[in-house]
Short mmCIF file of N, CA and C and ligand atoms in Angstrom, two decimals:
data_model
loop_
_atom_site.label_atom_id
_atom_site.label_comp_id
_atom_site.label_asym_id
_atom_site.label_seq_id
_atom_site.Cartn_x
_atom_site.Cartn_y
_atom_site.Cartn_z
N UNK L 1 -13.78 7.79 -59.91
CA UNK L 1 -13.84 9.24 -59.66
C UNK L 1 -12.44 9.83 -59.73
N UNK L 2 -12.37 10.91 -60.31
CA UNK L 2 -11.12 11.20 -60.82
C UNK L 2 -10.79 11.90 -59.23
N UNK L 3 -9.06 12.17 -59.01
CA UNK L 3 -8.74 12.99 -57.78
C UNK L 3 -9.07 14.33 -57.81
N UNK L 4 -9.12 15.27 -58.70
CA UNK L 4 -9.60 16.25 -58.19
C UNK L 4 -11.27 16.40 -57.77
N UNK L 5 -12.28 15.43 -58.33
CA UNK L 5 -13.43 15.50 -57.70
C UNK L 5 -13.40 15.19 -56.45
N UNK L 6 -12.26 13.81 -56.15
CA UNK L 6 -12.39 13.11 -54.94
C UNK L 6 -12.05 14.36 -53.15
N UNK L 7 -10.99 15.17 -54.05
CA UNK L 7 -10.70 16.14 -53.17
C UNK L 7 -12.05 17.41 -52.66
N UNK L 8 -12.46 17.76 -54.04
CA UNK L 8 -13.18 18.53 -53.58
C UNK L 8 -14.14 18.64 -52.59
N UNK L 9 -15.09 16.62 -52.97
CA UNK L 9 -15.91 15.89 -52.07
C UNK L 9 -15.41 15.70 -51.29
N UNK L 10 -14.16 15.87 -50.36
CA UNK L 10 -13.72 15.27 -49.35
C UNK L 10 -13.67 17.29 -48.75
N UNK L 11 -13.41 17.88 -49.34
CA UNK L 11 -13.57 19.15 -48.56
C UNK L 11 -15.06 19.46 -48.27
N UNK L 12 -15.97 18.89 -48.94
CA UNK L 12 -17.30 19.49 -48.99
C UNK L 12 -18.04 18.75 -47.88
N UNK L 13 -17.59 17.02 -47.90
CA UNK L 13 -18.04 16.38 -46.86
C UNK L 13 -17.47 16.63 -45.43
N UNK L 14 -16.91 16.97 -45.57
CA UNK L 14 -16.05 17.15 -44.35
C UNK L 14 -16.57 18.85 -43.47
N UNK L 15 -16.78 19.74 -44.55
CA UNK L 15 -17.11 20.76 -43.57
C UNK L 15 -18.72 20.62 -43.15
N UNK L 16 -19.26 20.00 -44.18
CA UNK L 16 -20.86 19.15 -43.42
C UNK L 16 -20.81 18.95 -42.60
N UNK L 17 -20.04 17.70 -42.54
CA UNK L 17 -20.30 16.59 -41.01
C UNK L 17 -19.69 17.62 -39.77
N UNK L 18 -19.02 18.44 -40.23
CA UNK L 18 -18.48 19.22 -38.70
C UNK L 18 -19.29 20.42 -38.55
N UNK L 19 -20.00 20.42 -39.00
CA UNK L 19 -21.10 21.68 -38.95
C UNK L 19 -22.23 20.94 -38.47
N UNK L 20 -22.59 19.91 -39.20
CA UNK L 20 -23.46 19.37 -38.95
C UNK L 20 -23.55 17.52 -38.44
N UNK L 21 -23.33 17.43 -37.90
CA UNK L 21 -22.58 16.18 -37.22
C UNK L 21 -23.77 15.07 -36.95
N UNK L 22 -23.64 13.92 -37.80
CA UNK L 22 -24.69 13.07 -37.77
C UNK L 22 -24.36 12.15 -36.27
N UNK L 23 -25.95 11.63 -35.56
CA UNK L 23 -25.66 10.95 -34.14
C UNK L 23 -24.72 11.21 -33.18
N UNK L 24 -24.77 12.96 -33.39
CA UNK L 24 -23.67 13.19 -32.38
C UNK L 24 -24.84 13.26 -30.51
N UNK L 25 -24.29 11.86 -29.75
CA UNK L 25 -25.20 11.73 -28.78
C UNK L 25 -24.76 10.97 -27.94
N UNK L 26 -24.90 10.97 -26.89
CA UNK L 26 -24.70 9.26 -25.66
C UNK L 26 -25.55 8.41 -26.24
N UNK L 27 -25.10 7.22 -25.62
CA UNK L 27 -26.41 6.12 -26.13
C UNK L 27 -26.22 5.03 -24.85
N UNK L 28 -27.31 5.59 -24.28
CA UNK L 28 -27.62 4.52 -22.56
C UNK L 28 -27.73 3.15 -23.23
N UNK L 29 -28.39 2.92 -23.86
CA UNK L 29 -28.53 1.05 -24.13
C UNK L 29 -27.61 0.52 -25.02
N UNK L 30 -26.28 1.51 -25.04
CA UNK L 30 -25.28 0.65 -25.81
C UNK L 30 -24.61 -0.41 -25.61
N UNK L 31 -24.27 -1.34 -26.03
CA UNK L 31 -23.85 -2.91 -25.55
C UNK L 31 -22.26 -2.24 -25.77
N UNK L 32 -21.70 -1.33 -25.91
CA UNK L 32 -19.96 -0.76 -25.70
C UNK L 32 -19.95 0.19 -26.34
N UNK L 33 -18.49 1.05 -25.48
CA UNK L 33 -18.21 2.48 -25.66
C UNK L 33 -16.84 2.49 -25.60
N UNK L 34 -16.31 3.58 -26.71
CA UNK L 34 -15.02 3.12 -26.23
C UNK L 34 -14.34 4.33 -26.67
N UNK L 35 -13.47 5.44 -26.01
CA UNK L 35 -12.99 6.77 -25.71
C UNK L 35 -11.47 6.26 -26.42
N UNK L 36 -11.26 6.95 -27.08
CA UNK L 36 -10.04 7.72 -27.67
C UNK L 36 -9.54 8.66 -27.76
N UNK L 37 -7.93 9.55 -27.40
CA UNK L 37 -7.49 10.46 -27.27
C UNK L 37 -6.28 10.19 -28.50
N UNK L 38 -6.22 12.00 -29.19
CA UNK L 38 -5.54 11.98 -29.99
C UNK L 38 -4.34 13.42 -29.63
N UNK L 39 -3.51 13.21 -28.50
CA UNK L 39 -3.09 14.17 -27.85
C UNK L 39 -2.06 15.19 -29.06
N UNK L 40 -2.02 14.48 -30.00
CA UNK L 40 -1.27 15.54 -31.37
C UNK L 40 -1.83 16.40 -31.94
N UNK L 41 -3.72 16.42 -31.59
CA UNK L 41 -4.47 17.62 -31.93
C UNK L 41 -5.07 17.62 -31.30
N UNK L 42 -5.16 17.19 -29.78
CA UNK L 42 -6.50 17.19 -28.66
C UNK L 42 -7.83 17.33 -29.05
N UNK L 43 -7.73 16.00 -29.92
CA UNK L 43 -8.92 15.28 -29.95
C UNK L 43 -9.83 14.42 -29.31
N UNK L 44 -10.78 14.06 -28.64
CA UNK L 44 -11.51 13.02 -27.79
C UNK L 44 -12.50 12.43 -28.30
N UNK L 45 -12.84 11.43 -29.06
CA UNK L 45 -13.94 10.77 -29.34
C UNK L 45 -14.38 9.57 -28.73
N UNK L 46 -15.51 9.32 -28.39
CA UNK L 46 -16.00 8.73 -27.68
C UNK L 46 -17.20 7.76 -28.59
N UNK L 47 -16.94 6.72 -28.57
CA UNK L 47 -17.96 5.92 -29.92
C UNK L 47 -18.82 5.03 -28.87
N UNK L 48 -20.13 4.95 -29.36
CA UNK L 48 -21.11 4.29 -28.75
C UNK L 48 -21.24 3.57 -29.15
N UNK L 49 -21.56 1.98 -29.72
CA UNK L 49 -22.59 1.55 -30.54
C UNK L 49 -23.41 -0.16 -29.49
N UNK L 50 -24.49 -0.09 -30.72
CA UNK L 50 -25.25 -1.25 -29.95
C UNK L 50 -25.41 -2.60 -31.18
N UNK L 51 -24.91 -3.69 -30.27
CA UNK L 51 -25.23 -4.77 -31.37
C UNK L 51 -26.16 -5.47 -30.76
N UNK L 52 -26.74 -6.57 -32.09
CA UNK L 52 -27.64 -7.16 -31.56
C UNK L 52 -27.24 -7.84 -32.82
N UNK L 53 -27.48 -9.25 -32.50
CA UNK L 53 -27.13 -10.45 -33.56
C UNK L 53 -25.76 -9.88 -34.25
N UNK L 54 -25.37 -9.89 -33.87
CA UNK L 54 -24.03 -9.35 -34.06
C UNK L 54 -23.77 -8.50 -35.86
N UNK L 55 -25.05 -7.74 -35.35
CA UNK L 55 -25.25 -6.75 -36.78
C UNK L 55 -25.27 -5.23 -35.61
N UNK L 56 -24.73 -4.19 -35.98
CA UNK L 56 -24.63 -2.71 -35.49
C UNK L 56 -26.19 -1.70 -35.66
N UNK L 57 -26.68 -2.44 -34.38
CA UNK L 57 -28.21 -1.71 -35.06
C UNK L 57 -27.80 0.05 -34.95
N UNK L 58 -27.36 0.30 -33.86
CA UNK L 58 -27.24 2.01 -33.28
C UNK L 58 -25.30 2.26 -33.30
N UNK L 59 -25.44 3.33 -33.99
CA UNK L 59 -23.93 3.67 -33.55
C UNK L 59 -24.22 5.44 -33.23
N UNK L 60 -23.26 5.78 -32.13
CA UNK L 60 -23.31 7.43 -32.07
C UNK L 60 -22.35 7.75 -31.34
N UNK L 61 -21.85 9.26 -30.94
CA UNK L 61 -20.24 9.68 -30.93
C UNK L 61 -20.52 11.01 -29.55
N UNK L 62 -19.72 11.31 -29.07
CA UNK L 62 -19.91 12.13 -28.51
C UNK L 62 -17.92 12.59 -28.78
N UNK L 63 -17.94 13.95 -27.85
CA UNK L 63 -16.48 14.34 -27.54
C UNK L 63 -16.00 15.84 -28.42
N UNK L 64 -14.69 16.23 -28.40
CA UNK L 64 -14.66 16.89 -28.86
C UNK L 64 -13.55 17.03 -29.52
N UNK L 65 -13.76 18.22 -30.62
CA UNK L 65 -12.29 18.17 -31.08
C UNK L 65 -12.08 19.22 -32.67
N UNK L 66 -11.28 18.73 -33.27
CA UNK L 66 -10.95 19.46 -34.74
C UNK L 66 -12.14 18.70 -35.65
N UNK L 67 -12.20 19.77 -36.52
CA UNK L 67 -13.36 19.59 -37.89
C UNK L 67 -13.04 18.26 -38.79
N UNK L 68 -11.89 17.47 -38.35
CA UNK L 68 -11.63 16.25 -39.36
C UNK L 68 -12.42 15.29 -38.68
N UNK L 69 -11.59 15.31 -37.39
CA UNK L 69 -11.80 14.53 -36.02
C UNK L 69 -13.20 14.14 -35.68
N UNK L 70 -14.49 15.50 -36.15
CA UNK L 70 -15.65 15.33 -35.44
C UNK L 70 -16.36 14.59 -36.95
N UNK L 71 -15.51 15.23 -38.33
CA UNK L 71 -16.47 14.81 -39.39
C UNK L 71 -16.23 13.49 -39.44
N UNK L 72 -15.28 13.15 -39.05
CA UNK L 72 -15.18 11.41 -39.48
C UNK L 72 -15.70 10.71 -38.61
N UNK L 73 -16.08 10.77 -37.01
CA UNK L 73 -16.58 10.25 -36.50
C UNK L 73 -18.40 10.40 -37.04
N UNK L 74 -18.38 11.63 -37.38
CA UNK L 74 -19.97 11.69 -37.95
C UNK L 74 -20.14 10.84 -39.14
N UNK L 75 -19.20 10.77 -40.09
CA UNK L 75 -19.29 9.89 -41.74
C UNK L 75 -19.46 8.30 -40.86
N UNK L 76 -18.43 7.88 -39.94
CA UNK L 76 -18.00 6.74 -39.75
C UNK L 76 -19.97 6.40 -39.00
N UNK L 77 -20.36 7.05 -37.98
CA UNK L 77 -21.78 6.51 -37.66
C UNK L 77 -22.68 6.39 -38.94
N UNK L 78 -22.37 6.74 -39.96
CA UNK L 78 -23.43 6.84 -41.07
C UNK L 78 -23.19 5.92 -41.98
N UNK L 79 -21.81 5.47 -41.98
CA UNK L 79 -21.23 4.19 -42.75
C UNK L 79 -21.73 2.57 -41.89
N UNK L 80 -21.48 2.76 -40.80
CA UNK L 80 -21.24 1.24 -40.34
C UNK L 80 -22.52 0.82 -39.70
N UNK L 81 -23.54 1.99 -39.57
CA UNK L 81 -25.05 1.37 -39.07
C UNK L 81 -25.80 0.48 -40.13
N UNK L 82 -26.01 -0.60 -39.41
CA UNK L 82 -26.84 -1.99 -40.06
C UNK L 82 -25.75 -2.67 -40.85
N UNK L 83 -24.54 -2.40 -40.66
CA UNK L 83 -23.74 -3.09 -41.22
C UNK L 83 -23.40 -4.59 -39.68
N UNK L 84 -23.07 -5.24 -40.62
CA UNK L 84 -22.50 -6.61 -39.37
C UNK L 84 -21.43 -6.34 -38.57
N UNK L 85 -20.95 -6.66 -37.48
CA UNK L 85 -19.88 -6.87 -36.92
C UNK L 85 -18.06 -6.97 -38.16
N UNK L 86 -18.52 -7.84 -38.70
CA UNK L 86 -17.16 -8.50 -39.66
C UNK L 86 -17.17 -6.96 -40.79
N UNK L 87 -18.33 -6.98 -41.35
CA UNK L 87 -17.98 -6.24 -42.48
C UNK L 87 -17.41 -4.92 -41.56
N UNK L 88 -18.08 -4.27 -41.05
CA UNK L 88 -17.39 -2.59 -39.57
C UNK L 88 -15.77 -2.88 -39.05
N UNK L 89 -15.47 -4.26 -38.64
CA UNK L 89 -14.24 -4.66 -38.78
C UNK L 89 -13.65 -4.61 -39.89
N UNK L 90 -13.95 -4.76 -41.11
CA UNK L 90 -13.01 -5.24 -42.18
C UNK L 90 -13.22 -3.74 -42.46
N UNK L 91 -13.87 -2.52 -42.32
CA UNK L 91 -13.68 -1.16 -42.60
C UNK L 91 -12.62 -0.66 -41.38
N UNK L 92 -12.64 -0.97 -40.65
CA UNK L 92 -11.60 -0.08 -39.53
C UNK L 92 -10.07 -0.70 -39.88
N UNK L 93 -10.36 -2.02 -40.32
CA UNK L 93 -8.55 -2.14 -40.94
C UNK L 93 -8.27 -1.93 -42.29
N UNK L 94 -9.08 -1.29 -42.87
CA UNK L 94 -8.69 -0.39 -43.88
C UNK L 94 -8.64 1.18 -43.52
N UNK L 95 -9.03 1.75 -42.73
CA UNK L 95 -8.73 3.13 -42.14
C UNK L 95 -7.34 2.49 -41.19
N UNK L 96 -7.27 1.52 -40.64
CA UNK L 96 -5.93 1.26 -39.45
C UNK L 96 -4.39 1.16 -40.69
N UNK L 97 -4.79 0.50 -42.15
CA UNK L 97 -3.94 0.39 -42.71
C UNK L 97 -3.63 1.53 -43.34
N UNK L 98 -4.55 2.67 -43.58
CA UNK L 98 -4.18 3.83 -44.33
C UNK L 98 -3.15 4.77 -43.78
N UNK L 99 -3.57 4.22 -42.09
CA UNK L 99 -2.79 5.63 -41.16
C UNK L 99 -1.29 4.91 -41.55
N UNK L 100 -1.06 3.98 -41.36
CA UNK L 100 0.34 3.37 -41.34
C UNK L 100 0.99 3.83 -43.55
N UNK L 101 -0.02 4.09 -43.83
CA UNK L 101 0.84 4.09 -45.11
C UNK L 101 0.52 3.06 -45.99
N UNK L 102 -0.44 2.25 -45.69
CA UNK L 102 -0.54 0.82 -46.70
C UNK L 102 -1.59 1.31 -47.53
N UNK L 103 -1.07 0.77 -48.87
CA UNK L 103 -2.31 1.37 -50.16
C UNK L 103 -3.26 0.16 -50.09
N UNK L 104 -4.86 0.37 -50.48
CA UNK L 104 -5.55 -0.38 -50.92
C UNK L 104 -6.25 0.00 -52.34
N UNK L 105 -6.84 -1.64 -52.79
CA UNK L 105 -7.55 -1.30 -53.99
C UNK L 105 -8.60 -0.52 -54.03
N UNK L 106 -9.03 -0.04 -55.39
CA UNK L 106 -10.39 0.65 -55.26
C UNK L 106 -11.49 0.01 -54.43
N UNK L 107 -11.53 -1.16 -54.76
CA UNK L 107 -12.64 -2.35 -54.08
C UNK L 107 -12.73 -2.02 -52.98
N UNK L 108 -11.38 -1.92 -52.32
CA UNK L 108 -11.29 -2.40 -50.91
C UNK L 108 -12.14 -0.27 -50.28
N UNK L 109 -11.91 0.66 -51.04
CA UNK L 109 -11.87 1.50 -50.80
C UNK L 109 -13.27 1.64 -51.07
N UNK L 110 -13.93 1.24 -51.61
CA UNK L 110 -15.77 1.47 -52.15
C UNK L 110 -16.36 1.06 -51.02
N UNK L 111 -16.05 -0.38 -50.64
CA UNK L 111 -16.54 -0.65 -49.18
C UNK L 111 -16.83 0.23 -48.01
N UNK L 112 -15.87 1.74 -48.14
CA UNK L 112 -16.22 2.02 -47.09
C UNK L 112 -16.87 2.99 -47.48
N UNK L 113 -17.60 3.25 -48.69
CA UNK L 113 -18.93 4.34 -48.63
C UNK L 113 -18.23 5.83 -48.55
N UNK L 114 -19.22 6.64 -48.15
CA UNK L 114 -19.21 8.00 -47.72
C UNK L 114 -18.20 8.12 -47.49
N UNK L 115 -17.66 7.65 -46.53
CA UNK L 115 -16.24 7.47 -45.70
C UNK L 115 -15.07 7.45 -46.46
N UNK L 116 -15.19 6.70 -47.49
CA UNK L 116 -13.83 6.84 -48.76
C UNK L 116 -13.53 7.89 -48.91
N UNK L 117 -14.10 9.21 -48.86
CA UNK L 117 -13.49 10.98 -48.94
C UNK L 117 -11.85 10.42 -47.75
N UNK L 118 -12.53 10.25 -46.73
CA UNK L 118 -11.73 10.39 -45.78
C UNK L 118 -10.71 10.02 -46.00
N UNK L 119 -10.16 8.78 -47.04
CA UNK L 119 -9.01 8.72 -47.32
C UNK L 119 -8.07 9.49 -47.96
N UNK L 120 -8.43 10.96 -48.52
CA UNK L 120 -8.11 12.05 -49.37
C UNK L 120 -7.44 12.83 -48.16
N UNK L 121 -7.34 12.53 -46.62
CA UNK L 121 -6.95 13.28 -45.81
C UNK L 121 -5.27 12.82 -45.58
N UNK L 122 -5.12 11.40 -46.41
CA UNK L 122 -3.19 11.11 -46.10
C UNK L 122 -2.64 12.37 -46.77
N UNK L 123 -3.40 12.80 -47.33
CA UNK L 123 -2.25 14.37 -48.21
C UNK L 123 -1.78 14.90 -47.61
N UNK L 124 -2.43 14.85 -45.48
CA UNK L 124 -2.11 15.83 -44.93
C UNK L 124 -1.76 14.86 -43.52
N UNK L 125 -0.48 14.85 -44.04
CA UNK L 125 0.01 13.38 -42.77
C UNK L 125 -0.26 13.80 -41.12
N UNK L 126 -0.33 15.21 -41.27
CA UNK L 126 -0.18 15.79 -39.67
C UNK L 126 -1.95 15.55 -39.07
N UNK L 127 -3.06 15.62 -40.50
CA UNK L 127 -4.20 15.49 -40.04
C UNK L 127 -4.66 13.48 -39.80
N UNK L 128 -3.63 12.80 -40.46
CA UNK L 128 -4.36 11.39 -40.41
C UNK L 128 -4.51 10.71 -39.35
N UNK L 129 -4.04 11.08 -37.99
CA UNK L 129 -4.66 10.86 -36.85
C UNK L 129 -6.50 11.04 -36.54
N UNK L 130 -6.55 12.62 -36.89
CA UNK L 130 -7.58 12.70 -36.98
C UNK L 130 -8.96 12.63 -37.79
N UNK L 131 -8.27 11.76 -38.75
CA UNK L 131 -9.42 11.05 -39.75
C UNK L 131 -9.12 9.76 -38.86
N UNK L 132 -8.66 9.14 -38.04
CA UNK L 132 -8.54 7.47 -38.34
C UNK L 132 -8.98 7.25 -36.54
N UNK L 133 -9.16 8.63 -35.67
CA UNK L 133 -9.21 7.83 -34.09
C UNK L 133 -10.77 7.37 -33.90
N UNK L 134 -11.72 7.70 -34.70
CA UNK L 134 -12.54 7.27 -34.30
C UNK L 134 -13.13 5.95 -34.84
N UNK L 135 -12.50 5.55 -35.62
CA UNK L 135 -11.94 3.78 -36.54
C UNK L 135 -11.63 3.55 -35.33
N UNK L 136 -10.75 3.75 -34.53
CA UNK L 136 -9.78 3.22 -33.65
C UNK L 136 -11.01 2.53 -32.73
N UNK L 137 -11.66 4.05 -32.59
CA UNK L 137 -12.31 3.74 -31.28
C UNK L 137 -13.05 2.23 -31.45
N UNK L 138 -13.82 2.55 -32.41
CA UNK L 138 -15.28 1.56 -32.92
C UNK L 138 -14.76 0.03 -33.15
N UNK L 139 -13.10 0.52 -33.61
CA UNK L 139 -13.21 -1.30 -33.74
C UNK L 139 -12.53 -1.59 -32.22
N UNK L 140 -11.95 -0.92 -31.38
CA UNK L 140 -11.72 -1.82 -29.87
C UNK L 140 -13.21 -1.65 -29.03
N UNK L 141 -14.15 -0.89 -29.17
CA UNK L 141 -15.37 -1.05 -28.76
C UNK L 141 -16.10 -2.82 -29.00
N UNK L 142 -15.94 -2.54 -30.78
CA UNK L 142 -16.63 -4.31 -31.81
C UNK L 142 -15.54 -5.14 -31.01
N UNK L 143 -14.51 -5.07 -30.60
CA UNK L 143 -13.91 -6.17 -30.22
C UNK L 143 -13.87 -6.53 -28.47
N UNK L 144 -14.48 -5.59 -28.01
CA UNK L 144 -14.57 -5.74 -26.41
C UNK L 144 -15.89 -6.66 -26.51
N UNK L 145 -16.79 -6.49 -27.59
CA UNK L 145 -18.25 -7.32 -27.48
C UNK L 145 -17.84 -8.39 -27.76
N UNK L 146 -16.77 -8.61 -28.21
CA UNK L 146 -16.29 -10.29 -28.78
C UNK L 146 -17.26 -11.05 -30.09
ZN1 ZN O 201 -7.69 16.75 -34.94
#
C-alpha cells in the first residue's frame, strides 16, 4: 500500500474508532487489567482482557482521553481477540519498538492488522505516546497472567 493511501486510512480509521469505539467496557470475568497513564496528553487507558488456554478469548478498554489514545485502544481490542498469548506479545513489541524509533519489516508490520494504520502516527512524534499506551497496557496485563 502506497503512503499516501496508508495515511489517509490511518486518518479515516482513526476518526471511526474514536467516534465509535469498539469494546469500549469493564469486563468482571477478566483474568487481568492493567491502567496506564500518559501524563503528556492526559490520557488513561485501562485494558481488560480474559485468557483461557492461553489464547485472548475477550479483550475491552475503558478510560479516557485524546482521539488517537481512545482509537488505538479500540483497533488494538479488535486486533488481538482470539489471537494467542505469544502472537498479542509479539504485536505489543512491535508497537514498544516503534515508539522508541526502531523500523520494522513489512511482515513484521502486516501482523498487526487493522492496527498497522497506527504506525502512520510516528509522523507525529508528540502523538506516539498516544498510539502506543494502550500496547503498553495489554502486554503488562499478558504478562502479569504469566
Ligand atoms: Zn493523547
Amino acid at each position: 500500500m502506497g503512503l499516501n493511501n496508508l495515511r489517509t486510512l490511518y486518518q479515516a480509521l482513526v476518526l471511526d474508532h474514536a467516534s465509535h469505539p469498539r469494546n469500549k467496557k469493564g469486563m468482571k470475568e477478566a483474568t487481568a487489567m492493567q491502567t496506564v497513564h500518559n501524563p503528556s496528553c492526559g490520557d488513561t487507558v485501562n485494558i481488560f482482557v480474559k485468557v483461557q488456554n492461553e489464547k485472548i478469548v475477550d479483550v475491552s478498554f475503558t478510560g479516557s482521553g485524546c482521539k488517537i489514545s481512545k482509537a488505538s485502544a479500540s483497533m488494538l481490542t479488535q486486533s488481538v481477540k482470539d489471537k494467542s498469548v505469544s502472537e498479542a506479545l509479539e504485536m505489543t513489541k512491535i508497537f514498544s519498538d516503534l515508539a522508541i524509533g526502531k523500523e520494522h519489516t513489512s511482515d513484521e508490520i502486516e501482523k498487526l492488522g487493522d492496527a498497522a494504520v497506527l504506525t502512520q502516527v510516528m509522523q507525529f512524534p508528540a502523538r506516539i505516546k498516544c498510539a502506543t499506551i494502550s500496547w503498553w497496557a495489554l502486554e503488562q496485563a499478558l504478562l502479569k497472567k504469566g
